[in-house]
mmCIF file of C-alpha atoms in Angstrom:
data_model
loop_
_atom_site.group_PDB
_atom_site.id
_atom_site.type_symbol
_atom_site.label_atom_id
_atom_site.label_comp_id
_atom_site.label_asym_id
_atom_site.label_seq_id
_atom_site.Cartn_x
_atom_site.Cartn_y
_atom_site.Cartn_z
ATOM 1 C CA UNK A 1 -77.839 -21.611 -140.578
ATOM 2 C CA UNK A 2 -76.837 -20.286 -136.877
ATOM 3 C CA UNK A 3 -78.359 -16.749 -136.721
ATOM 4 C CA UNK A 4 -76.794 -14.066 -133.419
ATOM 5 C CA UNK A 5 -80.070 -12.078 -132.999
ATOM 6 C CA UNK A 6 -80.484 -9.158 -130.493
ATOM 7 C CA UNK A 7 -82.876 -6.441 -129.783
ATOM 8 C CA UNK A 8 -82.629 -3.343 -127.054
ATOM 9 C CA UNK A 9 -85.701 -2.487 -125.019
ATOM 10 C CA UNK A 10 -87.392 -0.940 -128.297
ATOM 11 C CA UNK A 11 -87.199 -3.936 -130.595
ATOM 12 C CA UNK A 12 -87.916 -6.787 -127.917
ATOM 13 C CA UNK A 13 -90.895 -7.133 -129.085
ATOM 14 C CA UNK A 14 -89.995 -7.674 -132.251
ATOM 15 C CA UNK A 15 -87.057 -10.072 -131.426
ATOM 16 C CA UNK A 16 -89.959 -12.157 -130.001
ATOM 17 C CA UNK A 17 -92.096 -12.540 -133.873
ATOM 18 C CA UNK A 18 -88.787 -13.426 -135.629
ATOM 19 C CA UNK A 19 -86.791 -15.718 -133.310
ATOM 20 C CA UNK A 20 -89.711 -18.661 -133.748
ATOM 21 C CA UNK A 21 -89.999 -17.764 -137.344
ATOM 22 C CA UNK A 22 -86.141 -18.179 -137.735
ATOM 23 C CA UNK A 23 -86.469 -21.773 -135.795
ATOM 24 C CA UNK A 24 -89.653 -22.764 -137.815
ATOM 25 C CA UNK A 25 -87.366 -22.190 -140.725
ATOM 26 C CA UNK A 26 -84.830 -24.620 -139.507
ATOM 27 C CA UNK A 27 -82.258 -22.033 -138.316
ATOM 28 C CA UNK A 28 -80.220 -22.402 -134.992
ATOM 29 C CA UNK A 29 -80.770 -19.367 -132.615
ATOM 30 C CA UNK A 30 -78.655 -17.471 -130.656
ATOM 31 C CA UNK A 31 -80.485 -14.759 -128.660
ATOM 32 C CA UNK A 32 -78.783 -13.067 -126.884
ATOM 33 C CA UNK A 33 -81.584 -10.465 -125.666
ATOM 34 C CA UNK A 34 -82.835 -8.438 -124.183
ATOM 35 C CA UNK A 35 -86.698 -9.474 -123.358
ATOM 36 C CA UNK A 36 -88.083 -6.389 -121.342
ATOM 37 C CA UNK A 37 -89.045 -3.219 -122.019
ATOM 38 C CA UNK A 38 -87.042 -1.710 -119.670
ATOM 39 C CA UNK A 39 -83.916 0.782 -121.008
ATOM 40 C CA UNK A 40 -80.883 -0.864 -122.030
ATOM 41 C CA UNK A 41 -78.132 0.348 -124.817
ATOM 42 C CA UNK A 42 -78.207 -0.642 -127.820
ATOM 43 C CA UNK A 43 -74.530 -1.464 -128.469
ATOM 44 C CA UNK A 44 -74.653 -3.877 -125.056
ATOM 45 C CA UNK A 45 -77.045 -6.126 -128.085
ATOM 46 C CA UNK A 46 -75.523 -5.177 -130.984
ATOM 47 C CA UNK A 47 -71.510 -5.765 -129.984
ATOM 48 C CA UNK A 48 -72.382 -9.457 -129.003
ATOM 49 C CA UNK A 49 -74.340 -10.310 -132.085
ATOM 50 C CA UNK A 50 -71.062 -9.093 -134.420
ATOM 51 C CA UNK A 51 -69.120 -10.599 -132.151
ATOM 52 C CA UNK A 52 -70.291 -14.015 -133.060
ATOM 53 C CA UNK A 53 -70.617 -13.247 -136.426
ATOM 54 C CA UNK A 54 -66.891 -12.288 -136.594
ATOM 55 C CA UNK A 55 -66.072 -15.181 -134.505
ATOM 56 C CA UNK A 56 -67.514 -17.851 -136.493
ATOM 57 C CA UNK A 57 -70.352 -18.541 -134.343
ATOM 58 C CA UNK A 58 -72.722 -17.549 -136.314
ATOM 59 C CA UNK A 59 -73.152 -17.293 -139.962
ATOM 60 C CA UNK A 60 -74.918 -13.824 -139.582
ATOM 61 C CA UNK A 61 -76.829 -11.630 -137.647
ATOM 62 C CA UNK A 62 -79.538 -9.168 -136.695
ATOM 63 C CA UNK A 63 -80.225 -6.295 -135.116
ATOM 64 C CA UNK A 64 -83.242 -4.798 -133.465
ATOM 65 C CA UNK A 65 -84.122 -1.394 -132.497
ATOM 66 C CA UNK A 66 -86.653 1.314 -132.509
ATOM 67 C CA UNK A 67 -85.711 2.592 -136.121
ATOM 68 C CA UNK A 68 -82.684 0.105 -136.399
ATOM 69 C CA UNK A 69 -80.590 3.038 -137.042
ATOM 70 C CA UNK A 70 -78.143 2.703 -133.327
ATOM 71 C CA UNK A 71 -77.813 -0.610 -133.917
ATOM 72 C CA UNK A 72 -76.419 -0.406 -137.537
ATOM 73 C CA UNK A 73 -73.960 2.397 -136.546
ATOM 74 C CA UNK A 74 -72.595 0.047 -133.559
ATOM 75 C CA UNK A 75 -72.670 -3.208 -135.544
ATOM 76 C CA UNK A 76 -70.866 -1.516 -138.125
ATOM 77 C CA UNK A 77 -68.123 -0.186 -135.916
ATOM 78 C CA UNK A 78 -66.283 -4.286 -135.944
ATOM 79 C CA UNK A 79 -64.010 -4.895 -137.992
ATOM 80 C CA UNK A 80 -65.812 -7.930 -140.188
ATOM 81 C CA UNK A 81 -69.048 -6.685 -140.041
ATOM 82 C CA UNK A 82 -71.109 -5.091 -142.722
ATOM 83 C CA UNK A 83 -74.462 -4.180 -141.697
ATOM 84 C CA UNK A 84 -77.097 -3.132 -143.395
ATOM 85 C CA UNK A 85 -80.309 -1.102 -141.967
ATOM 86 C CA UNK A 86 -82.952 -2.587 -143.874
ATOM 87 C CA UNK A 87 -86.586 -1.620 -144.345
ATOM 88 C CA UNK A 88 -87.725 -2.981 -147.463
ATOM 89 C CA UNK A 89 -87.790 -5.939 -149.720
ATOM 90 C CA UNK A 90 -86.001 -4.546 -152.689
ATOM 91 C CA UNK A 91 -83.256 -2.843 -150.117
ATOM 92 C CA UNK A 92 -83.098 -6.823 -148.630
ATOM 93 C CA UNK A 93 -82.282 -8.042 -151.567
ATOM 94 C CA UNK A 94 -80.045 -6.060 -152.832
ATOM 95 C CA UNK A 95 -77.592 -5.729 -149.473
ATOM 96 C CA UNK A 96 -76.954 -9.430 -149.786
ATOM 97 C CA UNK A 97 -76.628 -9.372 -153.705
ATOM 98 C CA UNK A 98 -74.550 -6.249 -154.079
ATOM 99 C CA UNK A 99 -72.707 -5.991 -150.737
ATOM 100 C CA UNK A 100 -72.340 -9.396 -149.522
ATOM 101 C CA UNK A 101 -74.476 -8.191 -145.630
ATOM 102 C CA UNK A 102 -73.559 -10.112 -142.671
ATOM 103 C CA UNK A 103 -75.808 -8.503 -140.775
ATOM 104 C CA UNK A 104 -79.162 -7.021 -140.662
ATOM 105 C CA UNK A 105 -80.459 -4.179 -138.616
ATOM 106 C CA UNK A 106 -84.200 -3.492 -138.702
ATOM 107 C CA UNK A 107 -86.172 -0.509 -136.371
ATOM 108 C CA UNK A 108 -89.533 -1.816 -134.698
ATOM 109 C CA UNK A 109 -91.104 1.520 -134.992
ATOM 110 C CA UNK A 110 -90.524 1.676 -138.493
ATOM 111 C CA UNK A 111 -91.386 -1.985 -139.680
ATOM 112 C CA UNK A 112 -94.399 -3.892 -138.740
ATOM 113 C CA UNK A 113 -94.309 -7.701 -137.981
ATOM 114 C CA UNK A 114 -95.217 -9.273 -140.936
ATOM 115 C CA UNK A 115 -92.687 -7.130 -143.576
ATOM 116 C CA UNK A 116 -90.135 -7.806 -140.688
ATOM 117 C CA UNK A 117 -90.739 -11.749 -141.174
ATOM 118 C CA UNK A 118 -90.303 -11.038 -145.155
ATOM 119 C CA UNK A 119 -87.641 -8.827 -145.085
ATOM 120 C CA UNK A 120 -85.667 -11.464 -143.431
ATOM 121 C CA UNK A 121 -85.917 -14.201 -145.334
ATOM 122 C CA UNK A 122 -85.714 -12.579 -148.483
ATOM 123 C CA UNK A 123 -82.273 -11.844 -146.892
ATOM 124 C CA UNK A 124 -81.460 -14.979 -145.436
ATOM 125 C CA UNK A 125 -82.351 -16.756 -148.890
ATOM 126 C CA UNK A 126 -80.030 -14.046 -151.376
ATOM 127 C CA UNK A 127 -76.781 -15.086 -152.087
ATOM 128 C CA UNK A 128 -74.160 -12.789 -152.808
ATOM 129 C CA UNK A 129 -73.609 -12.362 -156.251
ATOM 130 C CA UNK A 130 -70.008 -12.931 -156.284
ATOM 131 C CA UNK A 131 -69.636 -9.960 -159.099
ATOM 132 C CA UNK A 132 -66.193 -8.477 -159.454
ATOM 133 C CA UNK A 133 -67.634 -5.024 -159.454
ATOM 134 C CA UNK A 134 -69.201 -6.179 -155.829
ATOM 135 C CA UNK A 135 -66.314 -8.004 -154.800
ATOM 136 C CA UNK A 136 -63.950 -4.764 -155.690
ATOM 137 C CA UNK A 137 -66.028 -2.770 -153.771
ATOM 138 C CA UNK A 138 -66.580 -4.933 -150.795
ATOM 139 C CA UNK A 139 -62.147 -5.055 -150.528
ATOM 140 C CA UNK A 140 -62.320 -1.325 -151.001
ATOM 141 C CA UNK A 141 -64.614 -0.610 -147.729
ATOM 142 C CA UNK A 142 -62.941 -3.389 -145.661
ATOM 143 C CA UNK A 143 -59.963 -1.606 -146.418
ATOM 144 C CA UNK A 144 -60.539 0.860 -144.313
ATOM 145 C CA UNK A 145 -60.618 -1.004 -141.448
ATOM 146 C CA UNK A 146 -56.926 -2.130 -142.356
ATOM 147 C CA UNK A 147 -56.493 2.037 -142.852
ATOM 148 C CA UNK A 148 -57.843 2.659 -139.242
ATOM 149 C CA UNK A 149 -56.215 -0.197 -137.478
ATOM 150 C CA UNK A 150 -52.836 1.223 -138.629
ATOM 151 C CA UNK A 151 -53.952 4.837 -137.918
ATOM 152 C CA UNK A 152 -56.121 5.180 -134.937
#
């Protein structure tokens, strides 16, 4: 799978355990930073990563903060993308089961390295469940981006 990944000065760090995890696993990265510790914005990551997911070239994507919450608010803010800000297994899971996640967002502060590595590849290995109810829902909140592309 081809996996957008990008992280702002306070999830670098945390970029840097999970981008040779995701190539151990057989995955094709595409970082597109940042790598310093030095302050950046979040959506200068975040708008890139969605962009290639909503683009086709990549098949999803995460997100890397300080408590993952930025990131998730500007990832969600493309039309295409549904982002989840994820935290635990269970929550993993269920975003790719129930709402069919394109991307993940994840906070460094709030996650240490080794749930990090497990909370994504429970979510890279859940498949949507393709349940009507899900499926209803899912056309129901991209809906409103039809809603606010007509009414700006």
């Amino acid at each position: 799978m081809k996996i957008a990944i990008g992280a702002d000065h306070a999830g670098y760090r945390l970029k840097d355990v999970i981008v040779p995890m995701l190539k151990q696993l057989g995955h094709e990265v595409l970082d597109v930073g940042c790598d310093c510790a030095d302050s950046v914005d979040y959506p200068d990551y975040a708008i890139p990563v969605c962009d290639m997911v909503v683009n086709g070239e990549a098949e999803r994507g995460i997100l890397i903060c300080g408590t993952g919450i930025g990131m998730s608010i500007a990832a969600n803010k493309t039309p295409g993308i549904r982002c989840a800000l994820v935290h635990d297994l269970f929550s993993a899971k269920a975003t790719r089961e129930h709402n069919d996640t394109n991307v993940l967002a994840m906070g460094e502060r709030v996650v240490g390295p080794g749930l990090a590595e497990e909370i994504v590849k429970v979510w890279l290995d859940t498949p949507f469940s393709q349940g009507e109810r899900h499926l209803n829902r899912i056309r129901k909140v991209m809906g409103l981006e039809d809603k606010q592309a007509l009414h700006p």
